[in-house]
mmCIF file of C-alpha atoms in Angstrom:
data_model
loop_
_atom_site.group_PDB
_atom_site.id
_atom_site.type_symbol
_atom_site.label_atom_id
_atom_site.label_comp_id
_atom_site.label_asym_id
_atom_site.label_seq_id
_atom_site.Cartn_x
_atom_site.Cartn_y
_atom_site.Cartn_z
ATOM 1 C CA MET C 1 58.595 52.096 139.427
ATOM 2 C CA SER C 2 57.500 50.541 142.436
ATOM 3 C CA ILE C 3 59.171 47.857 144.636
ATOM 4 C CA LEU C 4 56.481 45.029 143.846
ATOM 5 C CA LEU C 5 56.637 46.038 140.360
ATOM 6 C CA ARG C 6 60.112 45.586 140.297
ATOM 7 C CA SER C 7 60.586 42.799 142.224
ATOM 8 C CA ARG C 8 58.134 41.064 139.561
ATOM 9 C CA LEU C 9 60.283 42.167 137.118
ATOM 10 C CA ASP C 10 63.719 41.115 138.531
ATOM 11 C CA ALA C 11 61.889 37.615 139.232
ATOM 12 C CA THR C 12 60.994 37.450 135.257
ATOM 13 C CA SER C 13 64.468 37.618 134.224
ATOM 14 C CA GLU C 14 65.766 35.729 136.359
ATOM 15 C CA ASP C 15 63.353 32.682 135.820
ATOM 16 C CA TYR C 16 64.387 33.829 132.154
ATOM 17 C CA PHE C 17 68.014 33.493 132.310
ATOM 18 C CA ASN C 18 67.622 30.229 134.373
ATOM 19 C CA GLU C 19 65.255 28.600 132.356
ATOM 20 C CA LEU C 20 67.843 29.256 129.369
ATOM 21 C CA TYR C 21 70.775 27.759 131.592
ATOM 22 C CA ARG C 22 68.737 24.528 132.660
ATOM 23 C CA GLN C 23 67.937 23.997 128.840
ATOM 24 C CA TYR C 24 70.949 24.540 127.524
ATOM 25 C CA GLY C 25 73.595 25.166 129.929
ATOM 26 C CA CYS C 26 74.509 28.347 128.748
ATOM 27 C CA ILE C 27 72.714 31.942 126.800
ATOM 28 C CA PRO C 28 72.261 30.270 123.351
ATOM 29 C CA ASP C 29 73.892 32.081 120.362
ATOM 30 C CA HIS C 30 70.045 33.051 118.451
ATOM 31 C CA HIS C 31 69.083 34.746 121.847
ATOM 32 C CA GLN C 32 72.432 36.264 122.874
ATOM 33 C CA GLN C 33 71.960 37.959 119.274
ATOM 34 C CA ALA C 34 68.221 38.798 120.738
ATOM 35 C CA ILE C 35 69.763 40.369 123.425
ATOM 36 C CA LEU C 36 72.495 41.901 121.832
ATOM 37 C CA LEU C 37 70.222 43.308 119.297
ATOM 38 C CA ARG C 38 67.494 44.819 122.244
ATOM 39 C CA ASN C 39 70.504 46.338 123.832
ATOM 40 C CA ALA C 40 71.767 48.350 120.253
ATOM 41 C CA TYR C 41 68.239 49.602 120.187
ATOM 42 C CA PHE C 42 67.876 50.849 123.903
ATOM 43 C CA THR C 43 71.476 52.349 123.472
ATOM 44 C CA ARG C 44 71.203 54.248 120.088
ATOM 45 C CA TYR C 45 67.192 55.202 120.412
ATOM 46 C CA ILE C 46 67.528 56.240 125.066
ATOM 47 C CA LEU C 47 71.284 56.398 125.441
ATOM 48 C CA GLU C 48 72.507 58.192 122.936
ATOM 49 C CA LYS C 49 69.574 60.543 122.143
ATOM 50 C CA ASN C 50 68.474 62.880 124.644
ATOM 51 C CA PRO C 51 65.089 62.994 125.697
ATOM 52 C CA GLY C 52 64.626 66.317 124.294
ATOM 53 C CA ASP C 53 65.249 65.129 120.566
ATOM 54 C CA PHE C 54 62.044 63.597 120.690
ATOM 55 C CA LYS C 55 59.206 65.488 118.532
ATOM 56 C CA THR C 56 56.278 64.069 120.651
ATOM 57 C CA ALA C 57 55.808 64.071 124.721
ATOM 58 C CA ILE C 58 55.190 60.763 125.033
ATOM 59 C CA GLU C 59 58.548 60.251 123.432
ATOM 60 C CA LYS C 60 60.304 61.799 125.221
ATOM 61 C CA ASP C 61 58.698 61.022 128.638
ATOM 62 C CA TRP C 62 58.714 57.086 127.795
ATOM 63 C CA SER C 63 62.652 58.294 126.334
ATOM 64 C CA TYR C 64 63.087 60.056 130.543
ATOM 65 C CA VAL C 65 61.586 57.194 132.897
ATOM 66 C CA ALA C 66 63.703 54.836 130.434
ATOM 67 C CA ARG C 67 66.563 56.541 130.805
ATOM 68 C CA ARG C 68 66.315 57.270 134.946
ATOM 69 C CA GLU C 69 65.541 53.199 135.230
ATOM 70 C CA TYR C 70 68.958 52.674 133.069
ATOM 71 C CA ARG C 71 70.939 55.132 135.490
ATOM 72 C CA TYR C 72 70.007 53.454 138.964
ATOM 73 C CA ASP C 73 69.132 49.678 137.665
ATOM 74 C CA VAL C 74 72.379 49.578 136.176
ATOM 75 C CA ASN C 75 75.267 52.955 136.326
ATOM 76 C CA VAL C 76 74.131 52.857 140.234
ATOM 77 C CA ARG C 77 73.680 48.934 141.177
ATOM 78 C CA ALA C 78 76.965 48.641 139.491
ATOM 79 C CA ALA C 79 78.800 51.527 141.025
ATOM 80 C CA VAL C 80 77.408 50.212 144.781
ATOM 81 C CA ASP C 81 79.061 46.564 143.764
ATOM 82 C CA ALA C 82 81.746 47.886 142.493
ATOM 83 C CA PHE C 83 82.505 50.200 145.550
ATOM 84 C CA ALA C 84 81.769 47.051 147.887
ATOM 85 C CA VAL C 85 84.204 44.642 145.747
ATOM 86 C CA ALA C 86 87.199 47.118 145.657
ATOM 87 C CA ASP C 87 86.435 47.983 149.475
ATOM 88 C CA CYS C 88 87.248 44.462 150.328
ATOM 89 C CA ALA C 89 89.917 43.843 148.400
ATOM 90 C CA CYS C 90 91.520 46.848 150.361
ATOM 91 C CA ILE C 91 91.123 45.196 153.115
ATOM 92 C CA VAL C 92 91.989 41.945 152.390
ATOM 93 C CA ARG C 93 95.685 43.816 151.160
ATOM 94 C CA MET C 94 95.886 45.746 154.121
ATOM 95 C CA PHE C 95 95.353 42.603 156.637
ATOM 96 C CA MET C 96 98.104 40.631 154.150
ATOM 97 C CA VAL C 97 100.531 43.065 154.482
ATOM 98 C CA LYS C 98 99.635 44.295 157.672
ATOM 99 C CA LYS C 99 99.621 48.536 156.681
ATOM 100 C CA PHE C 100 97.181 50.818 155.643
ATOM 101 C CA ILE C 101 96.731 50.204 151.396
ATOM 102 C CA ILE C 102 94.461 51.796 148.693
ATOM 103 C CA TRP C 103 96.100 51.466 145.714
ATOM 104 C CA PRO C 104 94.342 48.234 145.303
ATOM 105 C CA PHE C 105 90.908 50.291 145.269
ATOM 106 C CA VAL C 106 90.735 52.170 141.892
ATOM 107 C CA PRO C 107 91.898 48.966 139.359
ATOM 108 C CA VAL C 108 89.172 46.762 140.979
ATOM 109 C CA PHE C 109 86.787 49.200 141.070
ATOM 110 C CA ALA C 110 87.107 50.126 137.382
ATOM 111 C CA PHE C 111 87.132 46.201 136.571
ATOM 112 C CA THR C 112 84.313 45.199 138.783
ATOM 113 C CA TYR C 113 82.191 48.437 137.441
ATOM 114 C CA LEU C 114 82.568 47.594 134.209
ATOM 115 C CA TYR C 115 81.653 43.588 134.310
ATOM 116 C CA ARG C 116 78.736 44.992 136.325
ATOM 117 C CA ALA C 117 77.063 47.396 134.267
ATOM 118 C CA ARG C 118 77.267 44.800 131.505
ATOM 119 C CA SER C 119 75.988 42.207 133.182
ATOM 120 C CA LEU C 120 72.758 43.828 134.442
ATOM 121 C CA PHE C 121 72.452 45.530 130.726
ATOM 122 C CA ILE C 122 72.074 42.081 130.155
ATOM 123 C CA PHE C 123 70.064 41.043 132.583
ATOM 124 C CA HIS C 124 67.698 43.960 132.525
ATOM 125 C CA ASN C 125 67.400 44.016 128.775
ATOM 126 C CA LYS C 126 64.283 43.019 127.985
ATOM 127 C CA LYS C 127 62.278 45.743 130.806
ATOM 128 C CA PHE C 128 64.160 48.754 129.407
ATOM 129 C CA PHE C 129 63.353 47.313 125.824
ATOM 130 C CA ASP C 130 59.414 46.960 126.938
ATOM 131 C CA MET C 131 59.435 50.523 128.672
ATOM 132 C CA CYS C 132 59.740 52.156 125.293
ATOM 133 C CA ASN C 133 56.859 50.355 123.810
ATOM 134 C CA VAL C 134 54.874 53.547 123.070
ATOM 135 C CA GLY C 135 53.151 52.540 119.127
ATOM 136 C CA GLU C 136 53.868 52.244 115.862
ATOM 137 C CA GLN C 137 52.613 56.025 114.993
ATOM 138 C CA TYR C 138 55.769 57.057 116.870
ATOM 139 C CA GLU C 139 59.750 56.952 115.996
ATOM 140 C CA LEU C 140 60.565 55.180 119.461
ATOM 141 C CA GLY C 141 57.786 52.547 118.880
ATOM 142 C CA TYR C 142 58.717 52.000 115.261
ATOM 143 C CA ALA C 143 61.455 51.650 115.273
ATOM 144 C CA ARG C 144 61.126 49.098 118.707
ATOM 145 C CA ASN C 145 58.744 46.879 116.537
ATOM 146 C CA VAL C 146 61.337 46.559 114.062
ATOM 147 C CA VAL C 147 63.870 45.210 116.231
ATOM 148 C CA LEU C 148 61.155 42.958 117.765
ATOM 149 C CA ARG C 149 60.680 41.572 114.625
ATOM 150 C CA LYS C 150 64.093 40.560 113.905
ATOM 151 C CA CYS C 151 64.327 39.282 117.621
ATOM 152 C CA ASN C 152 61.022 37.085 117.231
ATOM 153 C CA GLU C 153 61.944 35.739 114.040
ATOM 154 C CA LEU C 154 65.575 34.438 115.464
ATOM 155 C CA LEU C 155 63.933 33.527 118.326
ATOM 156 C CA ASP C 156 60.972 31.794 116.013
ATOM 157 C CA ARG C 157 58.155 33.317 118.530
ATOM 158 C CA GLU C 158 54.987 34.959 117.981
ATOM 159 C CA ASP C 159 56.250 37.257 120.646
ATOM 160 C CA PHE C 160 58.272 37.931 123.896
#
């Protein structure tokens, strides 16, 4: 994905969540249910399935691309953030006791990675969901449109 498109999609997601927080003060229940539906779809059809499991080349290609985007946008970014936070925790602890200590790295890294991966998955859920829009005639696209209809009913929209 190009740098310009990536920054545009990040800005769109930020605007979406900023508007929710400005309007409601939090993520409302119906938006949270839509986010969970999109995340469940992406987990079931992209993350749990191998791209080779799909029958058509279009589904294989788009599931591979979506999985790769997930890997970089969620897994790698969460690991880098967790490494930075865990490294800072070790530095602070070493400064406090004035000797070399490495034990805070593992628990801080694990907790931060799990938290950050979840928050990044929620942040990018619309982008990942929209990447799977391959058409009604494919298994991937049909399942996406079923989830899209449920999300539209929850959010009382024509389309989002």
